[in-house]
Coordinates of C-alpha atoms in Angstrom, one line a residue:
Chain A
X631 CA -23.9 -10.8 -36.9
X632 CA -22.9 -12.8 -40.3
X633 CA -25.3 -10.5 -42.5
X634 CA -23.2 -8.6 -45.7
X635 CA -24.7 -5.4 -44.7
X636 CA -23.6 -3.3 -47.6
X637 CA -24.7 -5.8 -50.3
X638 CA -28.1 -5.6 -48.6
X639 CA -27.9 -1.3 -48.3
X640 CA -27.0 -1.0 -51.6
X641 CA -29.9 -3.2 -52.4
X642 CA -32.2 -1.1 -50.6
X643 CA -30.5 1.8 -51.8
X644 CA -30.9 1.2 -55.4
X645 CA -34.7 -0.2 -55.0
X646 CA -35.6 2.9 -53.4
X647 CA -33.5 5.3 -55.9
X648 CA -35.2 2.9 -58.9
X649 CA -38.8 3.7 -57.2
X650 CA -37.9 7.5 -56.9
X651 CA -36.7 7.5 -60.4
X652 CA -39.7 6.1 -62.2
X653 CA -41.6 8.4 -60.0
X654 CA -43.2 5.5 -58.0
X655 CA -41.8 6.9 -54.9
X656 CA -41.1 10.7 -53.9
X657 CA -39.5 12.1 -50.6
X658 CA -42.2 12.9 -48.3
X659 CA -43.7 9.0 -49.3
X660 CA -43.7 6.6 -46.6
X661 CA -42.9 2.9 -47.0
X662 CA -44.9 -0.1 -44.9
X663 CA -41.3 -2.3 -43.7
X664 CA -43.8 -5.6 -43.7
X665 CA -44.7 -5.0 -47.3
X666 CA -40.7 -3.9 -48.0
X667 CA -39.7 -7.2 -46.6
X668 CA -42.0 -9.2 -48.7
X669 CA -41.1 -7.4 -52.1
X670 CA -37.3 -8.0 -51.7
X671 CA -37.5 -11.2 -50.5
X672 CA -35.6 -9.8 -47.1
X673 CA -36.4 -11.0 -43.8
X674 CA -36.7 -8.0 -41.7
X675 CA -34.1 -8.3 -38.9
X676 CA -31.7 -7.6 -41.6
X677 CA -33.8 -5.5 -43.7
X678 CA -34.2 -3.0 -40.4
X679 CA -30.6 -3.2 -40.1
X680 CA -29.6 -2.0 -44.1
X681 CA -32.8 0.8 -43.3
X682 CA -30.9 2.0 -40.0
X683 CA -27.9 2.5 -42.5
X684 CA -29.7 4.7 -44.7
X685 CA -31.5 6.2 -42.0
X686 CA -27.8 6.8 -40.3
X687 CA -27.0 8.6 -43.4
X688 CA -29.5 10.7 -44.2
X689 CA -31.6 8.9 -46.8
X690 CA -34.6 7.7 -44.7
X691 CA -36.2 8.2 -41.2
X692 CA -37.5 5.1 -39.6
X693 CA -40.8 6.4 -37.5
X694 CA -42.4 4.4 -35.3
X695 CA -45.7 2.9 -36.0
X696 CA -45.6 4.7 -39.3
X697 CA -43.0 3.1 -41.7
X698 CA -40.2 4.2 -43.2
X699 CA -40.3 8.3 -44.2
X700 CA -38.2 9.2 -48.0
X701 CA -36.4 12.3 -46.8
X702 CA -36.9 15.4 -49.0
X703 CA -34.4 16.8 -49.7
X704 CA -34.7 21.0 -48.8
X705 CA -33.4 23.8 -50.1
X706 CA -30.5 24.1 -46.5
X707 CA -30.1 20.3 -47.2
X708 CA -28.0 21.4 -50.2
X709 CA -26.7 24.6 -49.2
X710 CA -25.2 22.5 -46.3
X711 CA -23.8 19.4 -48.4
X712 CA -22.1 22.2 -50.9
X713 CA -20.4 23.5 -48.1
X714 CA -19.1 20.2 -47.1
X715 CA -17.8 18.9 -50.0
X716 CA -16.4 22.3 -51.2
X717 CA -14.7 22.3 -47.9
X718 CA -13.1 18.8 -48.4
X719 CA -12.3 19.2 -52.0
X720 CA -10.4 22.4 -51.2
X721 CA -8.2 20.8 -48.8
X722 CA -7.9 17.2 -50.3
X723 CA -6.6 19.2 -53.5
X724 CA -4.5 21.1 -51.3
X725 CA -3.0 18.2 -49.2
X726 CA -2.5 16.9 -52.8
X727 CA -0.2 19.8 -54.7
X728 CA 2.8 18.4 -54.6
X729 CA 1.2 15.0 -56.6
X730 CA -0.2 16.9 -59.2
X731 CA 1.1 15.8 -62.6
X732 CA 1.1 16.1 -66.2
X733 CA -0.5 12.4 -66.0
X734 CA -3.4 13.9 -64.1
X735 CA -4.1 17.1 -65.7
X736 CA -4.3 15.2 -69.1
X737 CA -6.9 13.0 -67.7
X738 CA -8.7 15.6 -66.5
X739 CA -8.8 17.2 -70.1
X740 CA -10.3 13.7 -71.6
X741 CA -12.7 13.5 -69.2
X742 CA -14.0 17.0 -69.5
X743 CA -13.9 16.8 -73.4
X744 CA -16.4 13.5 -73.3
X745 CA -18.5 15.6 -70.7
X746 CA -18.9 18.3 -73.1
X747 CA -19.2 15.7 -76.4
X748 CA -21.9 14.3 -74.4
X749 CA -23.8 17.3 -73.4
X750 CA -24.0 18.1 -77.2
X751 CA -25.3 14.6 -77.8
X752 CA -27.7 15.2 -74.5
X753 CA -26.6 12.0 -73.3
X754 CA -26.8 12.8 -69.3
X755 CA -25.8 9.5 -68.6
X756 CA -22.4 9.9 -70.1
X757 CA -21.8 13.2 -68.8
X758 CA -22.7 12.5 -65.2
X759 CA -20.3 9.1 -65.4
X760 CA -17.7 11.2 -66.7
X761 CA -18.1 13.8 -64.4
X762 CA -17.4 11.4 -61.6
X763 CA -14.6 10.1 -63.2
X764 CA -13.2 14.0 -63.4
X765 CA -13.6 14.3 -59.4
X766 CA -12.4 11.0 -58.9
X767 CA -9.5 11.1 -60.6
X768 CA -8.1 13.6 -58.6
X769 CA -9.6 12.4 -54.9
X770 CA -9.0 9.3 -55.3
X771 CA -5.2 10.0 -55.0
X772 CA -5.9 11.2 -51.3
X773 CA -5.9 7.9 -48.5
X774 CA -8.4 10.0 -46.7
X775 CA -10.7 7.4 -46.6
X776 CA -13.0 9.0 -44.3
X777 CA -13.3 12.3 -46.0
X778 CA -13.9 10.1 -50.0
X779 CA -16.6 8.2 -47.6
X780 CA -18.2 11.2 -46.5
X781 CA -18.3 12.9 -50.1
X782 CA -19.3 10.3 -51.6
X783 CA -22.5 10.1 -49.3
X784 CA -23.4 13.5 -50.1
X785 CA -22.9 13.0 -53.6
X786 CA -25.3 10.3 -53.5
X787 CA -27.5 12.6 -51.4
X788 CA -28.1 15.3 -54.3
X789 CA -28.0 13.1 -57.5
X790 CA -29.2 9.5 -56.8
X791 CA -32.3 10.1 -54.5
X792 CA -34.0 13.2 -55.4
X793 CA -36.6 13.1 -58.5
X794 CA -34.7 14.4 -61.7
X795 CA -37.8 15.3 -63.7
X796 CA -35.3 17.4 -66.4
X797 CA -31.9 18.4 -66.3
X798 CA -30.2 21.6 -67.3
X799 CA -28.1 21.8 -69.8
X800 CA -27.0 25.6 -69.4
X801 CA -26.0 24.5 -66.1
X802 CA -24.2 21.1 -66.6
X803 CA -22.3 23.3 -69.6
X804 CA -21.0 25.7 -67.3
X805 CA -19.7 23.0 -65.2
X806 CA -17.7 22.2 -67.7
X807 CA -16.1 25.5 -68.7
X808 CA -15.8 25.5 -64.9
X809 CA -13.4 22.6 -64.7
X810 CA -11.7 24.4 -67.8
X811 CA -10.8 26.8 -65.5
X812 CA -9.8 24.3 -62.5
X813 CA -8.1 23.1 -65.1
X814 CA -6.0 25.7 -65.9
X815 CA -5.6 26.6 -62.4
X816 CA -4.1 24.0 -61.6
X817 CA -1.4 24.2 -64.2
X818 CA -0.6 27.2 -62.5
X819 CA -1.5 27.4 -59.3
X820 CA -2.9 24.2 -57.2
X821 CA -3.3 26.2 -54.2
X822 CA -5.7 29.0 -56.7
X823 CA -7.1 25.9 -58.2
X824 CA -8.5 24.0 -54.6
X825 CA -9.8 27.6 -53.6
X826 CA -12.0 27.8 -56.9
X827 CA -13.6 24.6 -56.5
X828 CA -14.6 25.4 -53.1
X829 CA -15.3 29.5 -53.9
X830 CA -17.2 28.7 -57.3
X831 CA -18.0 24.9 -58.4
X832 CA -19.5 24.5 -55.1
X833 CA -20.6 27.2 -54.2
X834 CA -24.3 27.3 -53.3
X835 CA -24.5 31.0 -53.9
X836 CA -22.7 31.1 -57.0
X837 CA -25.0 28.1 -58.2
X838 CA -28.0 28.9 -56.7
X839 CA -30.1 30.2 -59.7
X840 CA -29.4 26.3 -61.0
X841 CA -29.8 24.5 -58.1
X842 CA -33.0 26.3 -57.4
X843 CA -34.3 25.2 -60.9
X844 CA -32.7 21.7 -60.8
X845 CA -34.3 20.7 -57.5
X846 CA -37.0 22.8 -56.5
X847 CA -38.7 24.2 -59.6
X848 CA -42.4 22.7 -59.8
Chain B
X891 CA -38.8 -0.2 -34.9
X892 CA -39.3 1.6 -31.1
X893 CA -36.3 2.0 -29.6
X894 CA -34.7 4.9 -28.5
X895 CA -31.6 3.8 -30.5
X896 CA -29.6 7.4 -29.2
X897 CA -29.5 6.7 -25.8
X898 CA -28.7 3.0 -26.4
X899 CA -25.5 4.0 -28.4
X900 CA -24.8 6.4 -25.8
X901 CA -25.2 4.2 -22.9
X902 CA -23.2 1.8 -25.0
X903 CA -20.8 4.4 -25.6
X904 CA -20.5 5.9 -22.2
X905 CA -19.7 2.4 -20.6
X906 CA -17.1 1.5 -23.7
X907 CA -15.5 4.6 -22.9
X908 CA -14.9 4.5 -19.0
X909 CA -13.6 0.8 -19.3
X910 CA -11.1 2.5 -22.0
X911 CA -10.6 5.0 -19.3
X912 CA -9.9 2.8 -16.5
X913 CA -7.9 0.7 -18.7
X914 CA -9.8 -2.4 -18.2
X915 CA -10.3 -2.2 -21.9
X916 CA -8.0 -1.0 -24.6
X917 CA -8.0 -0.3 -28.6
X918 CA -7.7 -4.2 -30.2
X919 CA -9.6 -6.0 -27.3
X920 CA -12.7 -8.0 -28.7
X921 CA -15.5 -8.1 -26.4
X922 CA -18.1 -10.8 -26.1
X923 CA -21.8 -9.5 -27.3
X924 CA -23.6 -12.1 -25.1
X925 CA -21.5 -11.1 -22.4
X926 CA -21.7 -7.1 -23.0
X927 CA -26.1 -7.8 -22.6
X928 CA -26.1 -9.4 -19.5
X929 CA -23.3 -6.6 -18.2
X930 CA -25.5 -4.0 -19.2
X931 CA -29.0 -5.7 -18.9
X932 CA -29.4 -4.6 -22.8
X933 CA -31.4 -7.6 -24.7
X934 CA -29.7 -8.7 -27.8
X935 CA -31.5 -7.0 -30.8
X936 CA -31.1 -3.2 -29.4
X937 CA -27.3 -3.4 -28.6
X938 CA -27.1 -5.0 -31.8
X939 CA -28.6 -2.0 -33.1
X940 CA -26.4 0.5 -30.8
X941 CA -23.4 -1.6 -32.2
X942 CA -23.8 -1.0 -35.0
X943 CA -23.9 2.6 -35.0
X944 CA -20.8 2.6 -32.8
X945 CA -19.4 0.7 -36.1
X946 CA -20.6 3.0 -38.7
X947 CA -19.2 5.4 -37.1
X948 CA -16.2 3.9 -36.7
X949 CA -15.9 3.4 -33.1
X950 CA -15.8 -0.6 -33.3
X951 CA -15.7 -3.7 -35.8
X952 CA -18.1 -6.1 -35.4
X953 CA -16.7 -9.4 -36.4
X954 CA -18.3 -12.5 -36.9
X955 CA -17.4 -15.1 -34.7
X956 CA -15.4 -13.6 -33.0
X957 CA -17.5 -10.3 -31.1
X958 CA -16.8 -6.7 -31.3
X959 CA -13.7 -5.0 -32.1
X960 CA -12.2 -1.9 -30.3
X961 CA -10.7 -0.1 -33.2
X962 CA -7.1 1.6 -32.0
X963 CA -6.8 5.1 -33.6
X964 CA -3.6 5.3 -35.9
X965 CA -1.7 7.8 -36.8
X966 CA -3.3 7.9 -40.2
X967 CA -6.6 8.3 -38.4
X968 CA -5.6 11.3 -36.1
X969 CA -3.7 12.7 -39.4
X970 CA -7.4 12.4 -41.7
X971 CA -9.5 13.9 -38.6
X972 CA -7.8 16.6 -38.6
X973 CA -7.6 17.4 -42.3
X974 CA -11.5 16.8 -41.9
X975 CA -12.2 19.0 -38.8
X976 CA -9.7 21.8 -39.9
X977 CA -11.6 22.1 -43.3
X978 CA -15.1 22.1 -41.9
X979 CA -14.2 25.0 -39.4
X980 CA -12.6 27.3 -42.0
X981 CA -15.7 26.8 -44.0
X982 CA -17.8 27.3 -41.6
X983 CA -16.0 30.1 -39.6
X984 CA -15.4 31.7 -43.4
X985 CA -19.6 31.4 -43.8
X986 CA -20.0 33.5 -40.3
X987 CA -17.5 36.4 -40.8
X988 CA -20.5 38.5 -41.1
X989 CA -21.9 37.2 -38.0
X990 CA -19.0 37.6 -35.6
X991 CA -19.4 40.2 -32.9
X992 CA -17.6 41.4 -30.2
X993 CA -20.5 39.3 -28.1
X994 CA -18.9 36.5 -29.5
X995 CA -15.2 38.1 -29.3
X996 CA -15.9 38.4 -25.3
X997 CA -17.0 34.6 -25.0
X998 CA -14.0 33.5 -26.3
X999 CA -11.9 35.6 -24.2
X1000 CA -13.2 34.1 -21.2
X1001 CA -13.1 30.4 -22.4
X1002 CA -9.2 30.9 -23.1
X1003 CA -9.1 32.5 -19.9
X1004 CA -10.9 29.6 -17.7
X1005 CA -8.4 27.0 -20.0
X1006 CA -5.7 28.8 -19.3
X1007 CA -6.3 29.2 -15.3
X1008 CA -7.1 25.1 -15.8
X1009 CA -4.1 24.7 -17.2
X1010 CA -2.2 26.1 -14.5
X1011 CA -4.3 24.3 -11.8
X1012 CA -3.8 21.0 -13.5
X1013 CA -7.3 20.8 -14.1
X1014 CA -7.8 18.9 -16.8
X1015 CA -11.6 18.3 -17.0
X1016 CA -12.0 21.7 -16.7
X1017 CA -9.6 22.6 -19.4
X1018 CA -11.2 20.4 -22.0
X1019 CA -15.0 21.4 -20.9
X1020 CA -14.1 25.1 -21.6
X1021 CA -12.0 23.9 -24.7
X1022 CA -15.1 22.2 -26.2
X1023 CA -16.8 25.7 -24.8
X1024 CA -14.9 27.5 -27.2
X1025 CA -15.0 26.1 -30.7
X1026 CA -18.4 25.7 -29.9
X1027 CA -19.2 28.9 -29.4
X1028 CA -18.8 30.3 -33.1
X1029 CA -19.4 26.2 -34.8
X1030 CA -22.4 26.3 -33.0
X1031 CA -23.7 30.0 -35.2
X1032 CA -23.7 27.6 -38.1
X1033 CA -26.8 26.0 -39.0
X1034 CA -24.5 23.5 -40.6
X1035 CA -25.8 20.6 -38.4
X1036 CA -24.4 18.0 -40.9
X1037 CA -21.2 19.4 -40.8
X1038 CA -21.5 19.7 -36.6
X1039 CA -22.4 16.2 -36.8
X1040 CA -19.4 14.9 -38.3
X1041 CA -17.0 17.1 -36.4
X1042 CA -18.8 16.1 -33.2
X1043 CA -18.0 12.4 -34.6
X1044 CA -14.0 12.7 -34.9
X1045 CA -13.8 15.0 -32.0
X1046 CA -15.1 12.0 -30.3
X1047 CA -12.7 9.8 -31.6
X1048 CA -10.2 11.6 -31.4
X1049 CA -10.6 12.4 -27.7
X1050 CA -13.1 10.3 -25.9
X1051 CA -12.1 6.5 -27.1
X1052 CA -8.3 6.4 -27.0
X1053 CA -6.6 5.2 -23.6
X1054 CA -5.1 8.6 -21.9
X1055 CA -2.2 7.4 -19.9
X1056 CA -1.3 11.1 -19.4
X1057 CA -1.5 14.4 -20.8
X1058 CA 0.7 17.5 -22.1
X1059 CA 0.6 20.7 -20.3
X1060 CA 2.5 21.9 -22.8
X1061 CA 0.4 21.0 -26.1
X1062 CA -2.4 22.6 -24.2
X1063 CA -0.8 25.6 -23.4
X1064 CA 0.0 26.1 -26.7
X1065 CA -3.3 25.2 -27.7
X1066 CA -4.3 28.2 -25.9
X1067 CA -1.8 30.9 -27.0
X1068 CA -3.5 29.6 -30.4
X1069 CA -6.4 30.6 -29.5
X1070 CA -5.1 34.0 -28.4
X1071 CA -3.7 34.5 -32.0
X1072 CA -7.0 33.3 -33.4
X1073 CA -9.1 35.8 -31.8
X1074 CA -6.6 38.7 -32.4
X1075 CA -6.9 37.7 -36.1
X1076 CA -10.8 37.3 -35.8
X1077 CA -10.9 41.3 -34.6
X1078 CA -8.8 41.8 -37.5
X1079 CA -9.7 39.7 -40.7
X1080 CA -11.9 37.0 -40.0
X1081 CA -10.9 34.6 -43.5
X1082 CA -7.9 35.0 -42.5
X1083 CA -8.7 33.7 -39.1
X1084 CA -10.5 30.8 -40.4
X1085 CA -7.4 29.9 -42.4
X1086 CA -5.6 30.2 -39.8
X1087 CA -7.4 27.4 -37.8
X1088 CA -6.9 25.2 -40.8
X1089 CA -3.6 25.6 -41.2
X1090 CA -2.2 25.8 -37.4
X1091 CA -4.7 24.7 -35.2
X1092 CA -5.7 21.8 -36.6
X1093 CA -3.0 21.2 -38.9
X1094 CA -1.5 17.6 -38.2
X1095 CA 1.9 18.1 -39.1
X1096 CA 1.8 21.6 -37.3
X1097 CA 1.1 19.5 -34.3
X1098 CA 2.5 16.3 -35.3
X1099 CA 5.6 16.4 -32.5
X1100 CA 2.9 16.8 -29.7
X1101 CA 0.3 14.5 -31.5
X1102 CA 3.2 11.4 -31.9
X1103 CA 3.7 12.3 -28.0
X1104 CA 0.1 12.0 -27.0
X1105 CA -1.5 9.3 -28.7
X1106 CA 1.3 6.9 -29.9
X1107 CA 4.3 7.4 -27.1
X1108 CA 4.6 4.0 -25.4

């Protein structure tokens, strides 16, 4: 029971997301556990236990006699995980109104402005860093640790697992005149301001024409 | 890789939560693991498993050294469950306002009903069997199962694990006029019904005088 689970998770975690990235791996792939075990140097009692983790949360399904199964990711998988997190934005902002300073909302502005600076530069890297930063810097004020936990897995859900053969910059642009507007919101009006991240930034309808070409475009 | 790892956590679960019951156990007791497999004739590397999902979930600690943790539930806990559970029904009520019919209407009717005749019988069981009844009965229109999931988790937290050394007629009867109000509104204007759950059915300091009374009153 002495075994640093999440070291060896995240190990798993970012082997598998590596694979998936150079296109090694793709959801719908299986995986031999024996042959897992042997390649990172992990002896399986505790390799079974970091895969039950990532089975637990979505990433993986451990079938019998067959190995491990890469999850796709579907088209209701996102819908779902949009309505989550909208939901738990909306009220973390909300729960957070009366914290919301001129501190904050000048962060916000530098973050979005490197977003954008990076979008014209097309480095994703930097603008998908910096778009964390912009939702952290607000959620992370909230001790809701279970709620930050739970996000945080879906986040990981839609951007670290699923095969980014191109991005979009028309969409990751309007994200960022988006959080203009949250922006401005919430200079005004935090209550306004949690609604419209939950009502437009994520929601699936409203993004669906993007998602649909992010994810599932051939 | 074979086991039925659901029914072990349940079975782990189900006997964890009647010793909480009969107060043979209580939040911040260890338990020994070597002991707990011979009790329950489970061998080692299963209820390790089942353990472990019991921890991710954040039932228990495991601790090395020192065997298995039963978490209490503080009042930070029952304060973020809430905020959780209250945002993922608005959402998902809010996503079925097309769906709701008077079908649905009438269900709920007869599930306050039966909770409320409960009450008055000082039937408990029967009370939270037909409570559970009812915010099933629209959660479970969702397709949401992720969301279900997780407010199938806290629920369990909140009600199944924690030592009841009594209970309030009168938070429950409340509870119920609630659920009065929240069907009158769902005839009327379904967001706003949704809202309403958020903001006074599951809202934590809404309830906070009953919630201090139930769970933390010594």
């Amino acid at each position: 029971m002495e075994i640093n689970l999440k070291s060896l998770r995240e190990q798993v975690y970012e082997y598998l997301k590596e694979q998936i990235n150079k296109q090694n791996l793709k959801g719908g792939d299986y995986i031999d556990i024996n042959a897992l075990s042997n390649l990172l140097k992990i002896s399986k009692t505790p390799l079974r236990d970091a895969l039950l983790q990532l089975e637990m949360y979505g990433f993986v399904t451990i079938k019998p006699r067959k190995g491990i199964l890469i999850n796709k990711l579907s088209v209701d998988d996102v819908k779902y995980f949009y309505e989550i997190i909208g939901a738990l934005e909306c009220a973390i902002i909300q729960q957070l109104c009366l914290y919301i300073d001129s501190q904050l909302i000048e962060k916000l502005k530098v973050y979005n402005d490197v977003m954008q600076k990076a979008l014209d530069e097309s480095n994703f890297d930097l603008y998908y860093k910096n778009n964390l930063n912009f939702h952290n810097s607000y959620l992370n004020l909230s001790k809701n640790h279970y709620a930050l936990k739970i996000i945080e897995n879906l986040r990981q859900r839609l951007y670290d697992f699923p095969k980014k053969a191109h991005y979009l910059p028309e969409w990751e642009k309007r994200s960022t005149t988006e959080h203009d507007s949250f922006i401005e919101l919430l200079e005004k009006d935090c209550f306004k301001a949690a609604v419209f991240m939950k009502d437009v930034h994520w929601s699936f309808s409203v993004q669906e024409k993007f998602i649909m070409e992010y994810y599932f475009r051939q």
